PDB file of C-alpha atoms (C1' of nucleotides) in Angstrom:
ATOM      1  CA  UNK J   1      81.067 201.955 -48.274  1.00 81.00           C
ATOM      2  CA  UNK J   2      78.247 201.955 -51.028  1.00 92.00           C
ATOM      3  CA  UNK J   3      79.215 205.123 -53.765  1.00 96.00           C
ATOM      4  CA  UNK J   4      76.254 206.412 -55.340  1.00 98.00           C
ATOM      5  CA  UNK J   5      77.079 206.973 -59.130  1.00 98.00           C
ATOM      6  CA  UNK J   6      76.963 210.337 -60.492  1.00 98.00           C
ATOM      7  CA  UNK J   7      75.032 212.244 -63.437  1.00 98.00           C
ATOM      8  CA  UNK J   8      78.626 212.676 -64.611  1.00 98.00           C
ATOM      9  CA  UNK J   9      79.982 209.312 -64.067  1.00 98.00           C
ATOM     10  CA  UNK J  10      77.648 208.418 -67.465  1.00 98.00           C
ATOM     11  CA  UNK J  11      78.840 211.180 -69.671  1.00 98.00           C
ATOM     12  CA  UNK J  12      81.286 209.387 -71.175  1.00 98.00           C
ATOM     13  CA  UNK J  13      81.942 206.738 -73.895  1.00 98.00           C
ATOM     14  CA  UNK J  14      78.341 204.611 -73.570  1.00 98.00           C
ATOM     15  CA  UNK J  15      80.716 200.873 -73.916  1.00 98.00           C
ATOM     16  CA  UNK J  16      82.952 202.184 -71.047  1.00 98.00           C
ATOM     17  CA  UNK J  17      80.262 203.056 -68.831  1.00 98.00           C
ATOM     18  CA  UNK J  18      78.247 199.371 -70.394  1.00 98.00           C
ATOM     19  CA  UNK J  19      81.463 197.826 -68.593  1.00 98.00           C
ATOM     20  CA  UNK J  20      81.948 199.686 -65.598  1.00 98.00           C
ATOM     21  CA  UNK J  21      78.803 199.148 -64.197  1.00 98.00           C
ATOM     22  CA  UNK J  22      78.968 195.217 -64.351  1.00 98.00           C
ATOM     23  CA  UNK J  23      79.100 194.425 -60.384  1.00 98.00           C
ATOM     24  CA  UNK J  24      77.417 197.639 -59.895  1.00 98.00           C
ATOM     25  CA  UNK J  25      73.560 197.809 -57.734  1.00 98.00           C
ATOM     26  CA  UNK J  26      70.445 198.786 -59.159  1.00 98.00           C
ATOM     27  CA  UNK J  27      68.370 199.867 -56.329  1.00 98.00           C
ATOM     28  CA  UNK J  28      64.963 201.032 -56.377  1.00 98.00           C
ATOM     29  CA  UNK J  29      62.092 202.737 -53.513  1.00 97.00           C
ATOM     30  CA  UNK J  30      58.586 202.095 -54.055  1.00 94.00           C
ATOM     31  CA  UNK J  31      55.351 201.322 -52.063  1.00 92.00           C
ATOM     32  CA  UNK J  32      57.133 197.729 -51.080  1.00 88.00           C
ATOM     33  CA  UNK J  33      60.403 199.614 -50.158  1.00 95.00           C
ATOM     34  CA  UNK J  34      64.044 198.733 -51.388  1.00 97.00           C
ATOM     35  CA  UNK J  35      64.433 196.294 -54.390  1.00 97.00           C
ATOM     36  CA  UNK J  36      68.009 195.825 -55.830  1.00 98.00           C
ATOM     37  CA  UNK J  37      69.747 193.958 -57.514  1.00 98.00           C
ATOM     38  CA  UNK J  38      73.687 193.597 -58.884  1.00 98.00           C
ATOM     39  CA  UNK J  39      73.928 194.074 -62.488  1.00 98.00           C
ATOM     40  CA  UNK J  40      75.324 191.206 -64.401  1.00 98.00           C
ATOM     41  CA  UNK J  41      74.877 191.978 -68.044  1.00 97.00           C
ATOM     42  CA  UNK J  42      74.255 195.361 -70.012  1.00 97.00           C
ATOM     43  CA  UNK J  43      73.963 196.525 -73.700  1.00 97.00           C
ATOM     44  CA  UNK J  44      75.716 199.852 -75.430  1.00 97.00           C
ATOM     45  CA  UNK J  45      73.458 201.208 -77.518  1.00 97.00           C
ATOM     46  CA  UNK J  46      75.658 204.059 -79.282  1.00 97.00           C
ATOM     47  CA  UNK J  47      75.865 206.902 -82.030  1.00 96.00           C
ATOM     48  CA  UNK J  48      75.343 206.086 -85.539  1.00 94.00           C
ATOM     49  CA  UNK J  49      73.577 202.412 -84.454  1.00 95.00           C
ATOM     50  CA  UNK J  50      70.888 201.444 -86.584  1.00 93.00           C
ATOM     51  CA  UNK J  51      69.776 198.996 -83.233  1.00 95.00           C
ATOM     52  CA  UNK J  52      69.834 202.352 -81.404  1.00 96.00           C
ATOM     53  CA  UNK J  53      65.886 203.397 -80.661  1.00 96.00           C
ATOM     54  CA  UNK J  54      67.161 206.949 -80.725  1.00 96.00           C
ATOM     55  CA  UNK J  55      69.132 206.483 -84.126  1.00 94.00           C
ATOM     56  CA  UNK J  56      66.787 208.562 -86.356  1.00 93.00           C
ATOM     57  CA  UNK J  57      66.321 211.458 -84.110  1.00 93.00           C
ATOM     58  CA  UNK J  58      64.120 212.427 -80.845  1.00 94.00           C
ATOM     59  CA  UNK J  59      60.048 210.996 -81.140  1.00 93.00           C
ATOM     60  CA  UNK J  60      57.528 210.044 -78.558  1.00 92.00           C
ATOM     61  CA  UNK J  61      59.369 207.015 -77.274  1.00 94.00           C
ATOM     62  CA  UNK J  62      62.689 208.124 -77.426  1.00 96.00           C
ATOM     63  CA  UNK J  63      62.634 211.967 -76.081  1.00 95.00           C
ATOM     64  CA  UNK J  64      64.446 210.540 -72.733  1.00 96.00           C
ATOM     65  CA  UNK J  65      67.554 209.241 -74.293  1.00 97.00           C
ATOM     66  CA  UNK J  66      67.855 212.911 -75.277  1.00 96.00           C
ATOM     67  CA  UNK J  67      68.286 213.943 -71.337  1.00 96.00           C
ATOM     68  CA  UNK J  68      71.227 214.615 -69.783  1.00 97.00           C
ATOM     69  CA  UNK J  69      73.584 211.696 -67.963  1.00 98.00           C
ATOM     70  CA  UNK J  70      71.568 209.545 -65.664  1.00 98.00           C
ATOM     71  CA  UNK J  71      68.383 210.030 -67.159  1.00 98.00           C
ATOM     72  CA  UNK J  72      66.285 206.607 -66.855  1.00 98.00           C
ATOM     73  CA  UNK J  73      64.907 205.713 -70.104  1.00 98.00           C
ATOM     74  CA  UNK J  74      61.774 202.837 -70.055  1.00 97.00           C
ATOM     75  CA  UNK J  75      60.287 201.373 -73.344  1.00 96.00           C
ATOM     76  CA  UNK J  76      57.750 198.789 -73.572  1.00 94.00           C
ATOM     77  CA  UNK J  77      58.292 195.963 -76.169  1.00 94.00           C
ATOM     78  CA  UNK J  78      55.014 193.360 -76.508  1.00 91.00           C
ATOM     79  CA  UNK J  79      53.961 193.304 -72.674  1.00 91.00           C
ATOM     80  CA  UNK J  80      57.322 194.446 -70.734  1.00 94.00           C
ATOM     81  CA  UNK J  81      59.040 197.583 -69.958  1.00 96.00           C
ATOM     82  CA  UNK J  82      62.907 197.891 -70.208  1.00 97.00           C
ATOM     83  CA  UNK J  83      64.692 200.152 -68.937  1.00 98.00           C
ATOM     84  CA  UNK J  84      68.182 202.095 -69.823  1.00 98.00           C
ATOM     85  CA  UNK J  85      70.137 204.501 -68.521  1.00 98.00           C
ATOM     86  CA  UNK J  86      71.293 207.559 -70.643  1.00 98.00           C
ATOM     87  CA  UNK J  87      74.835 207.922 -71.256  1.00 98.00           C
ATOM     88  CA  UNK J  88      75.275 210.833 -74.227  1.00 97.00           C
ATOM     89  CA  UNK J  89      72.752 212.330 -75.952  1.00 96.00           C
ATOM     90  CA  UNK J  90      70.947 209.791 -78.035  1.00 96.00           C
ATOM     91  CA  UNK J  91      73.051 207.003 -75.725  1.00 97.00           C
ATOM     92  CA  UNK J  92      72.046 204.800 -73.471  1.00 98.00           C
ATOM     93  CA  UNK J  93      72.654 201.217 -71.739  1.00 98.00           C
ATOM     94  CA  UNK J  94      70.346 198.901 -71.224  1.00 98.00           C
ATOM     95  CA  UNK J  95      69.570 196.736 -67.722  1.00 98.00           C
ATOM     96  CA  UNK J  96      69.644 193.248 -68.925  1.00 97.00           C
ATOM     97  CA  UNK J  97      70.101 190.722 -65.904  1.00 97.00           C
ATOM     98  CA  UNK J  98      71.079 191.128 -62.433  1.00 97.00           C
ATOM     99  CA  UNK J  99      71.683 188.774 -59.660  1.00 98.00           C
ATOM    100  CA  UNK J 100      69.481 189.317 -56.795  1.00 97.00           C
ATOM    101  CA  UNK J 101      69.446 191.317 -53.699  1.00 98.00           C
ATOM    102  CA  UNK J 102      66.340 192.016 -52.852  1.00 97.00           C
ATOM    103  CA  UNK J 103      64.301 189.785 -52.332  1.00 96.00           C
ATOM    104  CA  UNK J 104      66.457 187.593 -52.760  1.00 96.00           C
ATOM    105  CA  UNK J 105      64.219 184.964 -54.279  1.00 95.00           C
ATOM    106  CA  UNK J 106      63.792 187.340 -57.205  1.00 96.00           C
ATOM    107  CA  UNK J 107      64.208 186.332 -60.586  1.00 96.00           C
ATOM    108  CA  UNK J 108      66.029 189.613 -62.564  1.00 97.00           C
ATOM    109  CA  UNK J 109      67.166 187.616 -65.563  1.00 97.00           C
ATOM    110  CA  UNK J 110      66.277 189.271 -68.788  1.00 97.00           C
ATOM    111  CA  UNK J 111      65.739 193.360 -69.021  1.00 97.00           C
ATOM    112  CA  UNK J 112      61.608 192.690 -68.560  1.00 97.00           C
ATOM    113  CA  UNK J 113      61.897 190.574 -65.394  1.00 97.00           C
ATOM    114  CA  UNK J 114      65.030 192.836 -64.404  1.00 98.00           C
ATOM    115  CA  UNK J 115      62.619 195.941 -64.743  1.00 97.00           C
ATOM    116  CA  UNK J 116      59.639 194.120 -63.266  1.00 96.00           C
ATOM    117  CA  UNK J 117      61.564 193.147 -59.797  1.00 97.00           C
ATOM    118  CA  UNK J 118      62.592 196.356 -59.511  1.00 97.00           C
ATOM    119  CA  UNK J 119      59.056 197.539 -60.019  1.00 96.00           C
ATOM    120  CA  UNK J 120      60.214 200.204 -63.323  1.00 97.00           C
ATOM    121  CA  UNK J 121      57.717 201.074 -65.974  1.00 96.00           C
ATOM    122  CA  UNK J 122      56.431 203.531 -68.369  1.00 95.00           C
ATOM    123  CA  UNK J 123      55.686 206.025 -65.340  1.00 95.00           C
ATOM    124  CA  UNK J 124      59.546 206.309 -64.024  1.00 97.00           C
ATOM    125  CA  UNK J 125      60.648 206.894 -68.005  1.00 97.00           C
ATOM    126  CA  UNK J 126      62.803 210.468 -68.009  1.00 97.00           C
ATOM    127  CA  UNK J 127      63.457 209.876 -63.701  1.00 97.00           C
ATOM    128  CA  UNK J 128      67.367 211.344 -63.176  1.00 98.00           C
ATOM    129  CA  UNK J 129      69.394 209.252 -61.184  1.00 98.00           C
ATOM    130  CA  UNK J 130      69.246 209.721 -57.626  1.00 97.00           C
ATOM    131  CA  UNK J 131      65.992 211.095 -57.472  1.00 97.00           C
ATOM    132  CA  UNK J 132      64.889 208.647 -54.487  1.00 97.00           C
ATOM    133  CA  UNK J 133      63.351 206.785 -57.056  1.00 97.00           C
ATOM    134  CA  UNK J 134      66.193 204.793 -57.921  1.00 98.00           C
ATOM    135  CA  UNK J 135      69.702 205.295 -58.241  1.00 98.00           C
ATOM    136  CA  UNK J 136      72.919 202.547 -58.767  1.00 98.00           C
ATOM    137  CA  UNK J 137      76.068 202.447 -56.571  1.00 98.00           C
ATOM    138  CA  UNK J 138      79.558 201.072 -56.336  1.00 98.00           C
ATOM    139  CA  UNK J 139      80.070 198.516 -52.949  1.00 97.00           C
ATOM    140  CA  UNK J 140      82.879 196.542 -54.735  1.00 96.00           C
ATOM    141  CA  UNK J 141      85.731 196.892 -57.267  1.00 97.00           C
ATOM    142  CA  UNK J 142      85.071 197.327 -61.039  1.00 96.00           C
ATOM    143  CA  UNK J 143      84.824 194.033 -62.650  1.00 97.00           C
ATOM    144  CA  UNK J 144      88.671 192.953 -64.052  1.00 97.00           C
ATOM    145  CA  UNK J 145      88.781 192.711 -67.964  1.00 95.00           C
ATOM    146  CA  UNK J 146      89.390 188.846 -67.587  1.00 96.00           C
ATOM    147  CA  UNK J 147      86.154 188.486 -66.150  1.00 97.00           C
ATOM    148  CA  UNK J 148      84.187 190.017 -68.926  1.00 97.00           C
ATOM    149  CA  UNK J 149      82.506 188.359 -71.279  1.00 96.00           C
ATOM    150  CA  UNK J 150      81.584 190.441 -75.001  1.00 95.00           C
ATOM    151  CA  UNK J 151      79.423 189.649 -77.243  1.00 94.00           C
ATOM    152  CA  UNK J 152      76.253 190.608 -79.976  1.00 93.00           C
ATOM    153  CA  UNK J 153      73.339 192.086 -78.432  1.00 95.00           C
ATOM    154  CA  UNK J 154      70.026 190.004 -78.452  1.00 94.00           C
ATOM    155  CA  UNK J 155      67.454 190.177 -80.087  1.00 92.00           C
ATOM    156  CA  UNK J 156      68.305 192.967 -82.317  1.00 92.00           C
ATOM    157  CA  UNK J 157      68.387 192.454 -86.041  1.00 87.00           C
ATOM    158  CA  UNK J 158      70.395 195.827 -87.109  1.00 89.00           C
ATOM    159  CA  UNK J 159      74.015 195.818 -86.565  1.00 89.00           C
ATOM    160  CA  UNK J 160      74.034 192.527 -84.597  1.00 87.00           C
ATOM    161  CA  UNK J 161      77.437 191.850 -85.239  1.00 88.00           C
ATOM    162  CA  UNK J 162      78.458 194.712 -83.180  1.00 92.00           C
ATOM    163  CA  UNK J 163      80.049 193.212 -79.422  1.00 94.00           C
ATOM    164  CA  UNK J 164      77.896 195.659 -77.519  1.00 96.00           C
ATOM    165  CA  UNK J 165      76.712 193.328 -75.143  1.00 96.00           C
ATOM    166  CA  UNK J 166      79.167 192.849 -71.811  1.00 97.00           C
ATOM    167  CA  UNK J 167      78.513 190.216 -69.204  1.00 97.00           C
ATOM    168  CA  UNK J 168      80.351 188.930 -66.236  1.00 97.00           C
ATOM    169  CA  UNK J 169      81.637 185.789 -67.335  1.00 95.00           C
ATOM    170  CA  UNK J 170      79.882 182.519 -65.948  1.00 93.00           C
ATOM    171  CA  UNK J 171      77.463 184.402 -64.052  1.00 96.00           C
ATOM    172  CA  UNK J 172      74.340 182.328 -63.372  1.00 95.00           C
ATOM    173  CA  UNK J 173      72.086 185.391 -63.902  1.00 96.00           C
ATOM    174  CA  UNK J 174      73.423 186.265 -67.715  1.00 96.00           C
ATOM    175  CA  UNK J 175      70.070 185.747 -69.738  1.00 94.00           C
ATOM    176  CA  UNK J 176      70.132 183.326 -72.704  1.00 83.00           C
ATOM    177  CA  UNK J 177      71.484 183.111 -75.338  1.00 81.00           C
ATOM    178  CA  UNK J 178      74.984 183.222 -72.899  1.00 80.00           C
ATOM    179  CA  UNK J 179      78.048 184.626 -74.470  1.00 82.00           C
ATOM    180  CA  UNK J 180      80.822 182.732 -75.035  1.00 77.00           C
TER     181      UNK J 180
ATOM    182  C1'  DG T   1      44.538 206.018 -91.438  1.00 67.35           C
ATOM    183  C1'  DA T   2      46.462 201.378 -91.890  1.00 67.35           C
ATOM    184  C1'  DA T   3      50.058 198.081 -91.430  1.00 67.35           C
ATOM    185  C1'  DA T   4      54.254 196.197 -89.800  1.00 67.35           C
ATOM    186  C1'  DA T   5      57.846 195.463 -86.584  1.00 67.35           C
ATOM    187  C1'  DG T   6      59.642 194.696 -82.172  1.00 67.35           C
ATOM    188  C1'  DA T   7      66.364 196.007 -77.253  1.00 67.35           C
ATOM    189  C1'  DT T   8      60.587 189.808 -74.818  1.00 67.35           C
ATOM    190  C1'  DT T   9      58.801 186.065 -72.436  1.00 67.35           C
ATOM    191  C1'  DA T  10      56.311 181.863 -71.483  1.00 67.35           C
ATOM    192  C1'  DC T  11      54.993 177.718 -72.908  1.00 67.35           C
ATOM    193  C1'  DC T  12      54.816 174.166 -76.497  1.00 67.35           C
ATOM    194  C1'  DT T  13      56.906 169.785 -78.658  1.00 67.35           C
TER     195       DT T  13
ATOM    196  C1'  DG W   1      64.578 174.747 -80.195  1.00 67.35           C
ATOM    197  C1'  DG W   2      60.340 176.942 -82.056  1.00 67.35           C
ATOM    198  C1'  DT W   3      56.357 179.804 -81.792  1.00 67.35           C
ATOM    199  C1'  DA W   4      52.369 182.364 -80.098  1.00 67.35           C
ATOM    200  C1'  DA W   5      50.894 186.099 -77.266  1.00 67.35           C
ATOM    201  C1'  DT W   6      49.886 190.990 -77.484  1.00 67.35           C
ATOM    202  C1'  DC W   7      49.942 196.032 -78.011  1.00 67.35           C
ATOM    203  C1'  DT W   8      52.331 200.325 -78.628  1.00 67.35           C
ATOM    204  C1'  DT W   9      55.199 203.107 -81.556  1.00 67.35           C
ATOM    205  C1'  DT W  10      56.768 203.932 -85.823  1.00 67.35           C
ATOM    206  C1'  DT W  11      56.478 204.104 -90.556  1.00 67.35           C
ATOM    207  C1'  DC W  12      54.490 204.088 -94.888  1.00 67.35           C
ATOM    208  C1'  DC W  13      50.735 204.940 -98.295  1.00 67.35           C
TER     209       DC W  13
END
DNA sequence: GAAAAGATTACCT
DNA sequence: GGTAATCTTTTCC
């Protein structure tokens, strides 16, 4: 009983949908068929957030974060893509470790190897969400609260205090630094 | 047009 | 734990 997640489940506060899709799986259909993996850790990235790529207005990068719920949003940062999925305009959370599905020897811990497993790059940036491209669905219960772990996002050096980043606590997949 | 910074990762000691 | 690799986008002059 896998649920695929709606353009509309996304259009809502971007840290309630950062949560709710802990436990959730990123799938993905390409020349080498499914890859997928169960998220583990995410980052908000929200309105008036100087970490926020989109936080000075639409440019070249950014113009997908200004699509509508469920748009896929891929940067590249040095050598790697990341990817993100659009919440509200200007919104967006990013794919930071999974555990693995398939394959299961996969390594998707930390957002570039997350995005290179599942095979995402600059050419599926602005891709809605159940496209046959990729899409994520439900196959288990929300993660509980108590299970949660919150913390500053990595690697960013505006507004790093903020607790954006959720993870599922003790997870073997949650990329380093882990949260406390 | 030039320069700097970066939502990272791999490999070094 | 620290740092180099590496290259595109953004930003500033």
């Amino acid at each position: 009983m896998a649920t695929p997640l709606r353009p509309s489940f996304f259009d809502r506060p971007t840290p309630r949908v950062a949560r709710e899709l802990l436990g959730t799986q990123l799938r993905t259909w390409g020349p080498d068929g499914r890859r997928s993996v169960r998220l583990v850790e995410v980052e908000a990235y929200v309105a008036r957030d100087p970490a926020n790529h989109a936080d000075r207005g639409p440019t070249r990068r950014n113009r997908s974060m200004f699509g509508p719920p469920g748009t896929l949003y891929v940067y590249r940062i040095h050598r790697v893509a990341c990817a993100n999925v659009v919440t509200r305009p200007g919104q967006a959370v990013l794919f930071r470790a999974g555990a693995p599905i398939e394959p299961e020897r996969a390594n998707p811990s930390g957002p570039g190897r997350l995005s290179r497993v599942l095979g995402l790059g600059i050419a599926d940036d602005g891709r809605p969400i159940g496209d046959g491209r990729w899409e994520i669905v439900r196959d288990r219960p929300p993660e509980p609260a108590g299970r949660i772990a919150l913390g500053p996002r990595v690697g960013v050096s505006r507004a790093a205090e903020r607790p954006l980043r959720f993870a599922v606590r003790g997870d073997p997949w949650v990329s380093r630094p882990r949260p406390t």
